Short mmCIF file of C-alpha atoms and ligand atoms in Angstrom, two decimals:
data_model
loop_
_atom_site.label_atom_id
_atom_site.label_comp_id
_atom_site.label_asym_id
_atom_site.label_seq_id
_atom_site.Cartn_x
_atom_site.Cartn_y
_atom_site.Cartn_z
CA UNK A 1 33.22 -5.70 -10.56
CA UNK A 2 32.86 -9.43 -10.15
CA UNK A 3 29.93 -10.83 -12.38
CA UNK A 4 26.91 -10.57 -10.06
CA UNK A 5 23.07 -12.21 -10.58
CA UNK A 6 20.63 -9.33 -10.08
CA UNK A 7 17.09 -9.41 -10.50
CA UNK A 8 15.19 -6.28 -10.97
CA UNK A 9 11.22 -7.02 -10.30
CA UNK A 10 9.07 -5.05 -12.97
CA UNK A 11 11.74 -4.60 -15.07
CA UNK A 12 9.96 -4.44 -18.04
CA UNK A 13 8.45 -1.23 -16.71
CA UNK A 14 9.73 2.49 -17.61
CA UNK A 15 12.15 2.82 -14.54
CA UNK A 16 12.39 -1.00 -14.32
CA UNK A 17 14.01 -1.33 -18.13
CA UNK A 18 16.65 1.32 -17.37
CA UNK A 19 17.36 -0.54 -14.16
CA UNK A 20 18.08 -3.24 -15.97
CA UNK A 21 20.32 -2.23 -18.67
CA UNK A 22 22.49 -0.25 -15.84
CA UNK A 23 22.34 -3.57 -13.96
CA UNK A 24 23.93 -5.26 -16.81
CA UNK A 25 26.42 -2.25 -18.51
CA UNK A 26 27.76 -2.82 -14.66
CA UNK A 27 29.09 -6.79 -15.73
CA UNK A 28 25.34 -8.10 -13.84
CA UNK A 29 23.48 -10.82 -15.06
CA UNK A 30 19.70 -9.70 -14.81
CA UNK A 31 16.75 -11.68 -14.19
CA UNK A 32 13.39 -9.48 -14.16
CA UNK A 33 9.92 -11.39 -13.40
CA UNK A 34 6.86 -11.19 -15.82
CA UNK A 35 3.14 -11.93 -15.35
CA UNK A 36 2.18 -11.46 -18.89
CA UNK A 37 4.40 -13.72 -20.86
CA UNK A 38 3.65 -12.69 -24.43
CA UNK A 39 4.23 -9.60 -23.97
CA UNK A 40 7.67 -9.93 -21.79
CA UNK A 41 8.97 -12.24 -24.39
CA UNK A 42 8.45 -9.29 -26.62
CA UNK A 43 10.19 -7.45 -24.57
CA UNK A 44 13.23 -9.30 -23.69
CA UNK A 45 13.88 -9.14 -27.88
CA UNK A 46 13.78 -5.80 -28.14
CA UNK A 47 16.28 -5.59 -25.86
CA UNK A 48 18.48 -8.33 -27.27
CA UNK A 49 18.42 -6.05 -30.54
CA UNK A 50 20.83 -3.22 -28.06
CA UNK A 51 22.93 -6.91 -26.71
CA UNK A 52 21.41 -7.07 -23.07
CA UNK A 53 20.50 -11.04 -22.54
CA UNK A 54 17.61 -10.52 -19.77
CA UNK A 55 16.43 -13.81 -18.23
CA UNK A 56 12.71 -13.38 -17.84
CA UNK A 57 10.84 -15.52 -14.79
CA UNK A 58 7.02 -15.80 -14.41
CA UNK A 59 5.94 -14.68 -10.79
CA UNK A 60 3.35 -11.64 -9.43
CA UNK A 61 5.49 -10.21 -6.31
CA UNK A 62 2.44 -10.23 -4.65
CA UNK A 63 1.91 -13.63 -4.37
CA UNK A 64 4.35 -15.35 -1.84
CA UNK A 65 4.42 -19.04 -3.76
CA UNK A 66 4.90 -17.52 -7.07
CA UNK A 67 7.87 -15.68 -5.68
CA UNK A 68 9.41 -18.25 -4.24
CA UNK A 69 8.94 -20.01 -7.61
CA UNK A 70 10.67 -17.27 -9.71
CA UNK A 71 13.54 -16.99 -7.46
CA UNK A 72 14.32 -20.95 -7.40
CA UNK A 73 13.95 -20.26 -11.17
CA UNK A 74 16.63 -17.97 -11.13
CA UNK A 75 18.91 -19.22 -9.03
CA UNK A 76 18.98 -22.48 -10.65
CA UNK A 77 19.30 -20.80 -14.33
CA UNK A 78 21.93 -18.07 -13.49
CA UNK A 79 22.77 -18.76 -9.91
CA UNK A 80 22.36 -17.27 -6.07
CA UNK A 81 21.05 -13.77 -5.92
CA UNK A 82 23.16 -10.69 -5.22
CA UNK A 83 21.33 -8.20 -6.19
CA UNK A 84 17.32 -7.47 -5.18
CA UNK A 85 15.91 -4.32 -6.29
CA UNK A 86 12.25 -4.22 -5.42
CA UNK A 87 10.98 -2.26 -8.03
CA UNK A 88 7.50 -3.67 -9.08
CA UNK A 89 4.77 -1.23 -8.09
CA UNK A 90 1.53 -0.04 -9.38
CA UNK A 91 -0.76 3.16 -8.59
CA UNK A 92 -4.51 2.97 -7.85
CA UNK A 93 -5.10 6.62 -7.19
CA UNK A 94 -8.09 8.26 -5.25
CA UNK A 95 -9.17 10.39 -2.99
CA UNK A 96 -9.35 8.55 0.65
CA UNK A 97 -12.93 9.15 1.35
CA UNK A 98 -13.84 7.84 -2.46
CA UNK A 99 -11.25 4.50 -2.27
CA UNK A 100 -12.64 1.51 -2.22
CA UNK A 101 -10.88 -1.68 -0.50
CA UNK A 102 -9.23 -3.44 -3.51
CA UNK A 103 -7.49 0.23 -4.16
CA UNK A 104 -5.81 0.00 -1.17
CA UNK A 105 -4.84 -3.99 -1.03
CA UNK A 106 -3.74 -4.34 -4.36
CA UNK A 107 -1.63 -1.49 -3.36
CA UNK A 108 -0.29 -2.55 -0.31
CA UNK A 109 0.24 -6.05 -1.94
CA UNK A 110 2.10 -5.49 -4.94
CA UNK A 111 3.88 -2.36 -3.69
CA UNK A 112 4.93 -3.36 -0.07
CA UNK A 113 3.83 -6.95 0.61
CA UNK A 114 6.28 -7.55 -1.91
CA UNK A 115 9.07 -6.85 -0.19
CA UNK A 116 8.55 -9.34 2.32
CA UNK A 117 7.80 -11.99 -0.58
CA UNK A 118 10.79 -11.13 -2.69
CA UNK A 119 13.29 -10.61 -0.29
CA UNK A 120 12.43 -13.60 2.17
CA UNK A 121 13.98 -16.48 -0.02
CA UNK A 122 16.74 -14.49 -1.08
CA UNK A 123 18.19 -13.01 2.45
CA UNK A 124 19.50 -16.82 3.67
CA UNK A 125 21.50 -17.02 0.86
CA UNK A 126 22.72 -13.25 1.08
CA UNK A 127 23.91 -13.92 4.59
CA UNK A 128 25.55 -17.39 3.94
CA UNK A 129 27.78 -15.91 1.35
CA UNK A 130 28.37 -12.42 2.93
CA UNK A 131 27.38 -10.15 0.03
CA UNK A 132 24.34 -8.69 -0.94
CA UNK A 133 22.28 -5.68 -2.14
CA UNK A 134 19.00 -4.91 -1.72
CA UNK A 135 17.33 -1.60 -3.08
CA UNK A 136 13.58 -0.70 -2.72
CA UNK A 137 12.58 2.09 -5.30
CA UNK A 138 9.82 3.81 -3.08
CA UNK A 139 8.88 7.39 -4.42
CA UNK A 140 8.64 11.17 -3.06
CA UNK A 141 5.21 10.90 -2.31
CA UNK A 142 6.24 7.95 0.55
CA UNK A 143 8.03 11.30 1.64
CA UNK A 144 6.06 14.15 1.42
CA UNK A 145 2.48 12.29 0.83
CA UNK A 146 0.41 12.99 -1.96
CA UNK A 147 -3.25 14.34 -2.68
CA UNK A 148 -5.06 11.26 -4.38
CA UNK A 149 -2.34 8.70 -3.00
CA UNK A 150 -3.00 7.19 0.51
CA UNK A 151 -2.36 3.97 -0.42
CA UNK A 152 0.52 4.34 -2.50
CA UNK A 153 2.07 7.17 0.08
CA UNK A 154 1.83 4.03 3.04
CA UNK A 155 2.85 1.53 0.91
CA UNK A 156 6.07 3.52 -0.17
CA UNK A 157 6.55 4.92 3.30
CA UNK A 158 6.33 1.58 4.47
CA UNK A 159 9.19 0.13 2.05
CA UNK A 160 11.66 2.80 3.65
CA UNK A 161 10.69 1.28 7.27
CA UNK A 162 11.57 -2.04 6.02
CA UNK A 163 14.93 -0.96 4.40
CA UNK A 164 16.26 0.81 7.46
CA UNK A 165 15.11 -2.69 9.97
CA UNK A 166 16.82 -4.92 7.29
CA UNK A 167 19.68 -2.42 7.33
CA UNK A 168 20.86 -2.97 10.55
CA UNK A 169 20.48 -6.56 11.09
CA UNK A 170 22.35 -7.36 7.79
CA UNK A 171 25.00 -4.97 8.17
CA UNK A 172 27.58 -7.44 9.77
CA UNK A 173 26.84 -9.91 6.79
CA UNK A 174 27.74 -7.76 4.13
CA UNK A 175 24.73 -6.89 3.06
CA UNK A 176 23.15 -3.03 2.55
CA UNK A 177 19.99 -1.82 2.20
CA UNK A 178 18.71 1.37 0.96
CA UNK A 179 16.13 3.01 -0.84
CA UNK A 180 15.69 5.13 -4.17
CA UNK A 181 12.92 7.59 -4.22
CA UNK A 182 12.23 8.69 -7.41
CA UNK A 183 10.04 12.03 -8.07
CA UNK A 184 7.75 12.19 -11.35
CA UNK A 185 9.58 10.57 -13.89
CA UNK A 186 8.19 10.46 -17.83
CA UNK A 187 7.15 7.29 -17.64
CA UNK A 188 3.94 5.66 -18.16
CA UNK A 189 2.57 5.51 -14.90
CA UNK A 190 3.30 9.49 -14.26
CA UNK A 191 1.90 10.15 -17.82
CA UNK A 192 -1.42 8.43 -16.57
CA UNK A 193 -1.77 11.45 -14.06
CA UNK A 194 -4.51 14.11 -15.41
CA UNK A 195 -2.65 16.69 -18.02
CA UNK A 196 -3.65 19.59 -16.21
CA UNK A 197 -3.18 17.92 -12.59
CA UNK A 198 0.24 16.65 -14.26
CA UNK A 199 1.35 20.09 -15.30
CA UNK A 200 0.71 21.95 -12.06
CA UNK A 201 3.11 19.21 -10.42
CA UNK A 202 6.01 19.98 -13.13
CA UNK A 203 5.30 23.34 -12.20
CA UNK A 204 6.32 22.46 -8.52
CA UNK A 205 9.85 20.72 -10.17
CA UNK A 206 12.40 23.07 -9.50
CA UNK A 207 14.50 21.35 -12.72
CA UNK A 208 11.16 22.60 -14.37
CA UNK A 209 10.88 19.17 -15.95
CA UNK A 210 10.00 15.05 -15.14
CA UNK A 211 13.51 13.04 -14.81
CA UNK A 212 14.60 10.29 -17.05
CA UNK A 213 14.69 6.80 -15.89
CA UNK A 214 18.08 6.21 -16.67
CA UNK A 215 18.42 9.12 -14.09
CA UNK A 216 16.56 6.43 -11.51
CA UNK A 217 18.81 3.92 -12.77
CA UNK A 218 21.97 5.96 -11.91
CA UNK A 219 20.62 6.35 -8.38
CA UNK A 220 20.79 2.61 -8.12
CA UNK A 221 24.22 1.57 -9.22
CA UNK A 222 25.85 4.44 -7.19
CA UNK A 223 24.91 1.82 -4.48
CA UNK A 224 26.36 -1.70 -5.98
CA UNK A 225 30.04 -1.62 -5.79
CA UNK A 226 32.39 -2.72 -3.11
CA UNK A 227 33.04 1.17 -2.66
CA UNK A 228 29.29 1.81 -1.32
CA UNK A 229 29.84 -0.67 0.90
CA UNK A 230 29.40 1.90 4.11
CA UNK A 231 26.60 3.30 2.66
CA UNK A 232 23.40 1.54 4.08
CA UNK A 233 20.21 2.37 5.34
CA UNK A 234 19.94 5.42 3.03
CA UNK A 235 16.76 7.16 1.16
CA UNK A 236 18.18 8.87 -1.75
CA UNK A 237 15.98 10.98 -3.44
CA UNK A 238 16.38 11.48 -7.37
CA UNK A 239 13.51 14.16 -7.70
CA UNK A 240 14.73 17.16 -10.03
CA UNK A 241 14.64 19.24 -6.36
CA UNK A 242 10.81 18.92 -5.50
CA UNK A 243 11.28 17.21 -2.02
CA UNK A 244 14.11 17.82 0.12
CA UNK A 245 12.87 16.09 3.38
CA UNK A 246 14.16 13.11 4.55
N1 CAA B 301 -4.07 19.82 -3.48
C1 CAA B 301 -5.24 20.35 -3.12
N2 CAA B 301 -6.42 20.05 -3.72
C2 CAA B 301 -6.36 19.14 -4.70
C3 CAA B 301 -5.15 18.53 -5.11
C4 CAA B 301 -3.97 18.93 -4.47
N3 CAA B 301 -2.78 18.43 -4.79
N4 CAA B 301 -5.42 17.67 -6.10
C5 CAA B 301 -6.76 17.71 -6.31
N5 CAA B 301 -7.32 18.61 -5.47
C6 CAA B 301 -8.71 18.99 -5.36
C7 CAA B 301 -9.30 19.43 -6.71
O1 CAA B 301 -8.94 20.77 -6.98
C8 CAA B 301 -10.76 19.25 -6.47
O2 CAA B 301 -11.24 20.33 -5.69
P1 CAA B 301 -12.75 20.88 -5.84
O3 CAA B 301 -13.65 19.70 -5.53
O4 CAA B 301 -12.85 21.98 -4.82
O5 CAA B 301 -12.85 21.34 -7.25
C9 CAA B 301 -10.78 18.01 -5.61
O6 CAA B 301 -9.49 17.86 -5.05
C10 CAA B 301 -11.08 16.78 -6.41
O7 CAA B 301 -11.25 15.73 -5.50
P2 CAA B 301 -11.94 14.39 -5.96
O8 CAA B 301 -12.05 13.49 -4.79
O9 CAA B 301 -13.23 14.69 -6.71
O10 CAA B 301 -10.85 13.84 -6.91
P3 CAA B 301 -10.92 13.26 -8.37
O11 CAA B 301 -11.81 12.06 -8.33
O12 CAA B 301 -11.18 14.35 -9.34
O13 CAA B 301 -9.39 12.78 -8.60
C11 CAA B 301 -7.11 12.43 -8.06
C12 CAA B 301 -8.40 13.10 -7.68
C13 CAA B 301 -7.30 10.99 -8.56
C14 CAA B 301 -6.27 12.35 -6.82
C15 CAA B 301 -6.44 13.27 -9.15
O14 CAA B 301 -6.35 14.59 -8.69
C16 CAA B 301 -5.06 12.79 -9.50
O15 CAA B 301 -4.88 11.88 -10.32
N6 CAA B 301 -4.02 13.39 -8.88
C17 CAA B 301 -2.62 13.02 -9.11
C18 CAA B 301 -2.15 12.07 -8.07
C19 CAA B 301 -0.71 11.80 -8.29
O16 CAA B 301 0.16 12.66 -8.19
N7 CAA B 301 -0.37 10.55 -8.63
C20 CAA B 301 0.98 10.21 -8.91
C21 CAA B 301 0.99 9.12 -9.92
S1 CAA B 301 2.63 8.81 -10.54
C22 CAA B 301 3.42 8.10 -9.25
O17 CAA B 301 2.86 7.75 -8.26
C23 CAA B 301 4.89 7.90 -9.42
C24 CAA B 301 5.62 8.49 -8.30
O18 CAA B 301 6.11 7.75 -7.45
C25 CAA B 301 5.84 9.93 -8.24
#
């Protein structure tokens, strides 16, 4: 594959890392974005140590200036952006009667609102030179909903209505769009989830166990080269079994 600039957003996260590393094992050069830098700098040498050269960019994907920012960061340092995956998300989980409003708006912000302020300065570009990818990693409970998750379950619903719009009007430029949706993966995030409520969701896993991340990150190349180039507009779930909807 020709060398290709990628940037994976919260790619110093559990799914985000492996993202990252298949991004560049594929001949990428990966940007991610940080907010904290200390501890991104800290980061980006561990992963030196294995040879992946991550450029790191300071911008919150919910804020529309500081995206803008990063990306005009990037694109000066390693050049115009192929590659988008939106990956950056965070969980503020609660019953919907109990949420209160900064549950759901942080949410919606960093999860969805995102999309808009990470993908708006790249498109242009995308379409000018005929070639792009664009991935949102949304999640099987944007599919199925979950107890506890209103605001997450919108916000990833939401990121599959935007890939499928974005699908068809960029299909004659070379660009595809598609989505990931991962199912409880061992990272962080799902580790956060109550033991016992945690178990009784394995227990509804017919693989009878959380995936990997570099399972996630498989799911992602399959839709980089030139070869997946018919394949847009797609939701491909990576859940061990536990969904099977759309
Ligand atoms: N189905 C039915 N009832 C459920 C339920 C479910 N799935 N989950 C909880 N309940 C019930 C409880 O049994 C309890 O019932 P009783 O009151 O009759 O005992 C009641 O709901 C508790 O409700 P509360 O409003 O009091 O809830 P809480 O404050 O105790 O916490 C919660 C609820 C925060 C949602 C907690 O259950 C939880 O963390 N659930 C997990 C949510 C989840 O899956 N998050 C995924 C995070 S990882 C991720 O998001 C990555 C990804 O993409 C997959």
């Amino acid at each position: 594959m020709t060398s290709r600039v990628a940037l994976v957003t919260g790619g110093t996260g559990g799914i985000g890392t492996s993202i990252v590393k298949k991004l560049a094992d594929m001949g990428c050069k990966v940007a991610t974005n940080y907010r904290n830098e200390e501890k991104t700098r800290a980061w980006q040498e561990e992963l030196k140590k294995d040879g992946y050269d991550v450029y790191i960019a300071k911008g919150d994907v919910s804020n529309p200036e500081e995206c803008e920012a990063m990306i005009k960061d990037i694109e000066t340092n390693l050049g115009p952006i192929d590659i988008l995956v939106n990956n950056a998300g965070i969980t503020r989980d609660a019953t919907f009667h109990k949420m209160q409003a900064t549950q759901w708006t942080d949410v919606i912000n960093t999860n969805l609102n995102s999309c808009f302020n990470m993908t708006r300065p790249i498109i242009e570009g995308m379409r000018e030179r005929k070639w792009g990818r664009i991935i949102q990693i949304a999640s099987i409970n944007g599919q199925k909903g979950q107890y506890g998750q209103a605001n997450y379950a919108a916000a990833k619903a939401g990121m599959h209505g935007f890939t499928i719009s974005l699908a068809q009007e960029n299909a004659k430029f070379g660009i595809t769009v598609n989505t990931v949706s991962p199912g409880y993966i061992g990272t962080d995030m799902v580790m956060a989830v109550p033991e016992d409520v945690r178990n009784k969701i394995i227990a509804q896993i017919p693989t009878g166990r959380l995936g990997s991340p570099e399972e996630i990150a498989y799911a992602v190349g399959f839709f980089i080269p030139d070869e997946a180039s018919w394949i847009t507009g797609a939701n491909l779930s990576a859940n061990g079994g536990q969904y099977m909807g759309w």
